[in-house]
Short mmCIF file of C-alpha atoms and ligand atoms in Angstrom, two decimals:
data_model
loop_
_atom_site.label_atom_id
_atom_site.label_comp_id
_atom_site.label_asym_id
_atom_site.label_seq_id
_atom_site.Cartn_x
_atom_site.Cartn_y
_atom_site.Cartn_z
CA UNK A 24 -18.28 -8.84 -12.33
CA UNK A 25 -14.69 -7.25 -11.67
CA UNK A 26 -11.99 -8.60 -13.80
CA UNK A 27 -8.97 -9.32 -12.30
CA UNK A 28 -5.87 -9.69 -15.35
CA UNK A 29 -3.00 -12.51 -13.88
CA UNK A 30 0.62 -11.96 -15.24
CA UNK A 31 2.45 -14.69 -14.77
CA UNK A 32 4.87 -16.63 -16.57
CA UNK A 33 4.52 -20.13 -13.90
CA UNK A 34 2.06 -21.73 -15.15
CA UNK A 35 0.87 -23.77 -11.86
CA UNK A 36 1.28 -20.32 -9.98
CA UNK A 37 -1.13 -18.52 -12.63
CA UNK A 38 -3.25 -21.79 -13.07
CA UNK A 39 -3.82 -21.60 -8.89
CA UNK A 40 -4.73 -18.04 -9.04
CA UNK A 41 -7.13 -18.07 -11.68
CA UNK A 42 -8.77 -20.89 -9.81
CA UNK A 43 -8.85 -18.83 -6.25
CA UNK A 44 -9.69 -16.00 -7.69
CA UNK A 45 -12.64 -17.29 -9.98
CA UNK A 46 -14.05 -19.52 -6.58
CA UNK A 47 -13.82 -15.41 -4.97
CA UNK A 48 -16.04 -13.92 -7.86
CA UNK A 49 -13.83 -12.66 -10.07
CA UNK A 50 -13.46 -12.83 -13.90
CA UNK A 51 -9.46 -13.77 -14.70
CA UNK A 52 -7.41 -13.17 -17.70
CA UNK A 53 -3.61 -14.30 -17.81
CA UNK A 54 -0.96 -13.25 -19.48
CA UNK A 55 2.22 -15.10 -19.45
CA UNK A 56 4.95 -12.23 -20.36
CA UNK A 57 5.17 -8.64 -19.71
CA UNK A 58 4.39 -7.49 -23.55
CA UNK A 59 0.98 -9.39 -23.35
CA UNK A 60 0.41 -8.13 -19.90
CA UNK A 61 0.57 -4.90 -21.23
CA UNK A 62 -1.78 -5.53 -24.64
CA UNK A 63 -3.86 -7.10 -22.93
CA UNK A 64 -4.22 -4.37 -20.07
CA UNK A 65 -5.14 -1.81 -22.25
CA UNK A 66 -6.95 -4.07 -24.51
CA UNK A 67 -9.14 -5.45 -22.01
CA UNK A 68 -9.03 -2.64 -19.10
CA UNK A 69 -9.25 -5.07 -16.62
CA UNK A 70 -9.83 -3.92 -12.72
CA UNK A 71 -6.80 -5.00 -10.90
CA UNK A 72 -3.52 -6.69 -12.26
CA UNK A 73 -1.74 -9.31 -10.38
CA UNK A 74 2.31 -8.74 -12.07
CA UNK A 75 4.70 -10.87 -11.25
CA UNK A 76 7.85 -9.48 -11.46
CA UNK A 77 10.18 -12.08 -12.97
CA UNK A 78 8.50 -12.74 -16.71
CA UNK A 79 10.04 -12.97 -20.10
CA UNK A 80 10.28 -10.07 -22.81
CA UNK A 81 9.57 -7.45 -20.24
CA UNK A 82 9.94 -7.47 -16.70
CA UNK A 83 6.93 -6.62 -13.96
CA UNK A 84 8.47 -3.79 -13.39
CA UNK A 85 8.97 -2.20 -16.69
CA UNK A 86 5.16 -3.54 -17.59
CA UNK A 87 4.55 -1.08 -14.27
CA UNK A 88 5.93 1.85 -15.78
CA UNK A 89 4.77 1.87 -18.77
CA UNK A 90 1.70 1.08 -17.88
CA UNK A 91 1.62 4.41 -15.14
CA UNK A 92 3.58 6.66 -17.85
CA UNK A 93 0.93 5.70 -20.50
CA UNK A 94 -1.54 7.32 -17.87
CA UNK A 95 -3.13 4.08 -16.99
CA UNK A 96 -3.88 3.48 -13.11
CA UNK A 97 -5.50 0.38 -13.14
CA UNK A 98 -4.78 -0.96 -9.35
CA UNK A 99 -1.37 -3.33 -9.51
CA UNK A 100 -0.22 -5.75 -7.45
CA UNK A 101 2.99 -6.84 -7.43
CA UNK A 102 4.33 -10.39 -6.86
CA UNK A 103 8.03 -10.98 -5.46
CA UNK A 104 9.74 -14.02 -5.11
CA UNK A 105 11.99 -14.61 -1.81
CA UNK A 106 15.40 -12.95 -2.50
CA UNK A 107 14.37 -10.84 -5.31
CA UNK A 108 16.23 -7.74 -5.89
CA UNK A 109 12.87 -6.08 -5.21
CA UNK A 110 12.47 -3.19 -2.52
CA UNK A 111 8.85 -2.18 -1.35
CA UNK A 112 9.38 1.14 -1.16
CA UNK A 113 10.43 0.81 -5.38
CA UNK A 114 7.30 -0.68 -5.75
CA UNK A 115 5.69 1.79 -4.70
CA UNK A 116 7.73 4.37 -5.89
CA UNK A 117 7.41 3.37 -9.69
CA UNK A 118 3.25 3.25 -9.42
CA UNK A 119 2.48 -0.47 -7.94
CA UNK A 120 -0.33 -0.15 -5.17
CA UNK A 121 0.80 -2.93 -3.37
CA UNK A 122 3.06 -6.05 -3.16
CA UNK A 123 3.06 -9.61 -2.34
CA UNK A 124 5.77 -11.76 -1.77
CA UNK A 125 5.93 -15.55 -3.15
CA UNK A 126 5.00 -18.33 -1.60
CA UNK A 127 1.22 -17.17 -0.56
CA UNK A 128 -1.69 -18.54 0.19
CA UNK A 129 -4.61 -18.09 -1.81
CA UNK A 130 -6.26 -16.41 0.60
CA UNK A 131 -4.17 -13.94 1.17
CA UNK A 132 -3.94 -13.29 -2.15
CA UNK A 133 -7.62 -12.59 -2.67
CA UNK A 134 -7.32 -10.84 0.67
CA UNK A 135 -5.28 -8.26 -0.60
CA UNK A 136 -7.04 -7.88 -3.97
CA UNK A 137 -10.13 -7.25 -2.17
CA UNK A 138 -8.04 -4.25 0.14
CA UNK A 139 -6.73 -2.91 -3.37
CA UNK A 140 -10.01 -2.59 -4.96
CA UNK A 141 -11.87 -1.35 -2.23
CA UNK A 142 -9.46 1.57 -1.98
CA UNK A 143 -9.40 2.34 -5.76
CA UNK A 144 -12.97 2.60 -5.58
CA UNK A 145 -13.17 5.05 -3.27
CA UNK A 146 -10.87 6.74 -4.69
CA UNK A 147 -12.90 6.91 -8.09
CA UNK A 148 -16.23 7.07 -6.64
CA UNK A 149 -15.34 10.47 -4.65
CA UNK A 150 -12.81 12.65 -6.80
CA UNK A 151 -14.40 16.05 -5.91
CA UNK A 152 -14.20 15.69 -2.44
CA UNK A 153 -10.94 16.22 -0.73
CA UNK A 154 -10.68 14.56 2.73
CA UNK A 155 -8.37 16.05 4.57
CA UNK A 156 -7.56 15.92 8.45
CA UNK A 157 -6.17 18.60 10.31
CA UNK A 158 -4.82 18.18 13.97
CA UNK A 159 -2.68 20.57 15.55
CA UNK A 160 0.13 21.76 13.44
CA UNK A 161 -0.98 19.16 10.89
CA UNK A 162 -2.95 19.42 7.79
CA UNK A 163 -3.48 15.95 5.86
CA UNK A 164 -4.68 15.88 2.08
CA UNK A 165 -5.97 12.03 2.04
CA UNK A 166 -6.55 11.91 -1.46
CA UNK A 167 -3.21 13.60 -2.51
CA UNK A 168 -1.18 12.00 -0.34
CA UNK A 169 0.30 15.20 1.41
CA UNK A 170 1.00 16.56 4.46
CA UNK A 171 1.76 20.03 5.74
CA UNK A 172 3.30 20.75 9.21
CA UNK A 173 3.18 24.43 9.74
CA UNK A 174 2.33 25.29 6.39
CA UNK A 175 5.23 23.32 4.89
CA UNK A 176 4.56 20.08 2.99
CA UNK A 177 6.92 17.50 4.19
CA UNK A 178 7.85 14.41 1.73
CA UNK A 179 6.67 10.84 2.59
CA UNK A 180 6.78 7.41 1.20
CA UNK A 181 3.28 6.11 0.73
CA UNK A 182 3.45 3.88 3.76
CA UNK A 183 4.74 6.99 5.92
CA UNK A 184 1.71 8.81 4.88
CA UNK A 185 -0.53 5.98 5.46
CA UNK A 186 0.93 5.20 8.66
CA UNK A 187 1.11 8.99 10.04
CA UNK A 188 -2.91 9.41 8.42
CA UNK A 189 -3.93 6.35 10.61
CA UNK A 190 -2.08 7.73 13.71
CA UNK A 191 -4.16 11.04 13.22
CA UNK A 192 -7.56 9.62 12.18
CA UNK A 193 -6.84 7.75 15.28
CA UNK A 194 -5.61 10.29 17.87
CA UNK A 195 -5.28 10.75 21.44
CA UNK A 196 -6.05 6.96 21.18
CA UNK A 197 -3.21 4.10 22.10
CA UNK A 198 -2.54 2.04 18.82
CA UNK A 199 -0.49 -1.82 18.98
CA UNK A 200 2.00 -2.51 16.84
CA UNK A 201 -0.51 -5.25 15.47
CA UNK A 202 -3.34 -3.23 14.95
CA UNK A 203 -0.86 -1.07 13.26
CA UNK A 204 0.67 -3.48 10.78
CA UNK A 205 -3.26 -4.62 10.44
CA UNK A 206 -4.79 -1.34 9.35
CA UNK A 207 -1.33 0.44 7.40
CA UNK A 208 -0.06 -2.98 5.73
CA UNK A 209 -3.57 -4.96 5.17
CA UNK A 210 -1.61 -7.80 7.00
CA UNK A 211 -4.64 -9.77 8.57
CA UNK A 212 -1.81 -12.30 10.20
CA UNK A 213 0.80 -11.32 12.93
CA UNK A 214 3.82 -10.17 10.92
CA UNK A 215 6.72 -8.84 11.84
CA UNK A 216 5.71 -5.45 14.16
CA UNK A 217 9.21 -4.57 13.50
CA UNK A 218 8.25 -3.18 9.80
CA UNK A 219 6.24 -0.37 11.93
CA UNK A 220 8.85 0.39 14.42
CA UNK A 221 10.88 1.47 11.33
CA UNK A 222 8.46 3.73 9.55
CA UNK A 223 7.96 5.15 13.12
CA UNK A 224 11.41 6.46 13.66
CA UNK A 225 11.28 7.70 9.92
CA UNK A 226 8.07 9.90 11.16
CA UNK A 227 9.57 11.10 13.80
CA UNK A 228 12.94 12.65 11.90
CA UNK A 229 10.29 14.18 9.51
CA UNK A 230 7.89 15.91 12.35
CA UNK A 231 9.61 15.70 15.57
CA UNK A 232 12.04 18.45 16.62
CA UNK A 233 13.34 16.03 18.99
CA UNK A 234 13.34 12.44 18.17
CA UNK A 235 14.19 11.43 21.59
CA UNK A 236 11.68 13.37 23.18
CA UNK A 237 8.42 13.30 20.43
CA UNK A 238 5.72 15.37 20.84
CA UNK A 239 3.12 13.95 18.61
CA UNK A 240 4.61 10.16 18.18
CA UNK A 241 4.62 8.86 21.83
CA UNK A 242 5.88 5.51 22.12
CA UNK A 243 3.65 3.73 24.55
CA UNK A 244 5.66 0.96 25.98
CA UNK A 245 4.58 -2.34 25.54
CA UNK A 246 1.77 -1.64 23.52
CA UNK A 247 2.15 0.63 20.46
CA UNK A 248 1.74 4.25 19.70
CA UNK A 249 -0.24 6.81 19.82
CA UNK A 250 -0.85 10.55 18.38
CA UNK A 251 -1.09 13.06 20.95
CA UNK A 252 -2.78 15.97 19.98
CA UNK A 253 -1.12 19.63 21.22
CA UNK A 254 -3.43 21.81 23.19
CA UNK A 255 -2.86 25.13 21.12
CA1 CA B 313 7.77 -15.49 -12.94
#
């Protein structure tokens, strides 16, 4: 049974989570402040964490870090209240695999726990092989997150890399906005497509010579995108 470790300092928030998530399956711990999150992580090496980010004696945040700078890489995901000083690119930037913001439904929640741990596994179960997808100019390291145009490794936020992999796994092929936000965010409800419009026009000042004229990202209007591969 996968053990799922709840950090949270509300106690009807952690009390509703270890309820969901034990009906789901899973075994919970909780923790309600960042220095037991963090005993109790190593401790108790539990499969996921769920880290709030507001909690006394340490913040979710710092609990991150030190958790990642200890070497640790249990799967993490964060939880935000509305108007928190908290940017998802950060997240993801200081070692959190993937974020949730406050109020949610429980569903969601074990939604998302279920996306986090199937990609962890994967990435355990297969270490020695390196996936990588080459189209074009492109070569794309799954597992290490990089990708070279020409020869020359460019620098992406996780989501750009997830976002441009998708594109390629999926070439030639016309992609929504929805499917997009679907299969790059794990949001299995219409959000807002707008999130991918951004991280498009980021791709596109990374690979494109010409932003308003792409080569590889075409806009298909209406729809989505899509990944055309060059004839070389
Ligand atoms: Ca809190």
């Amino acid at each position: 049974m996968q053990r799922i470790l709840i950090v949270e300092d509300e106690q009807p928030i952690r009390k509703l989570l270890e309820y969901n998530l034990k009906l789901s399956g899973y075994e919970t711990i909780s923790a309600a402040d960042g220095e037991a999150a963090i005993e109790l992580a190593l401790s108790e090496q539990p499969d996921l964490i769920v880290l709030d980010i507001m909690l006394p004696k340490l913040d979710g945040i710092e609990v991150c870090k030190m958790l990642r700078s200890g070497g640790s890489n249990i799967p993490i995901i964060m939880l935000t209240a509305k108007g928190d000083e908290f940017d998802k690119v950060h997240g993801l930037e200081i070692g959190a695999d993937d974020y949730m913001t406050k109020p949610f439904s429980p569903r969601e929640v074990v939604a998302r726990i279920k996306a986090v741990l199937r990609r962890s596994k994967t990435k355990v179960e297969h270490p020695e092989v390196e996936e990588t997808l080459l189209s074009g100019p492109f070569k794309v390291y799954l597992e290490r997150y990089e990708v070279y145009l020409h020869g020359e490794k460019l620098d992406f936020t996780p989501k750009e890399f997830e976002l441009l992999a998708y594109l390629i796994q999926n070439k030639n092929r016309v992609l929504s906005r929805d499917l997009l936000l679907s299969a790059v965010w794990n949001y299995d409800f219409a959000g807002d497509t707008r999130i991918v419009d951004v991280h498009v026009s980021h791709l596109r000042e990374k690979v494109e010579k010409d932003t308003r004229n792409p080569q590889f990202i075409k806009t298909v209007r209406g729809i989505g995108y899509k990944f055309e591969e060059l004839d070389l």
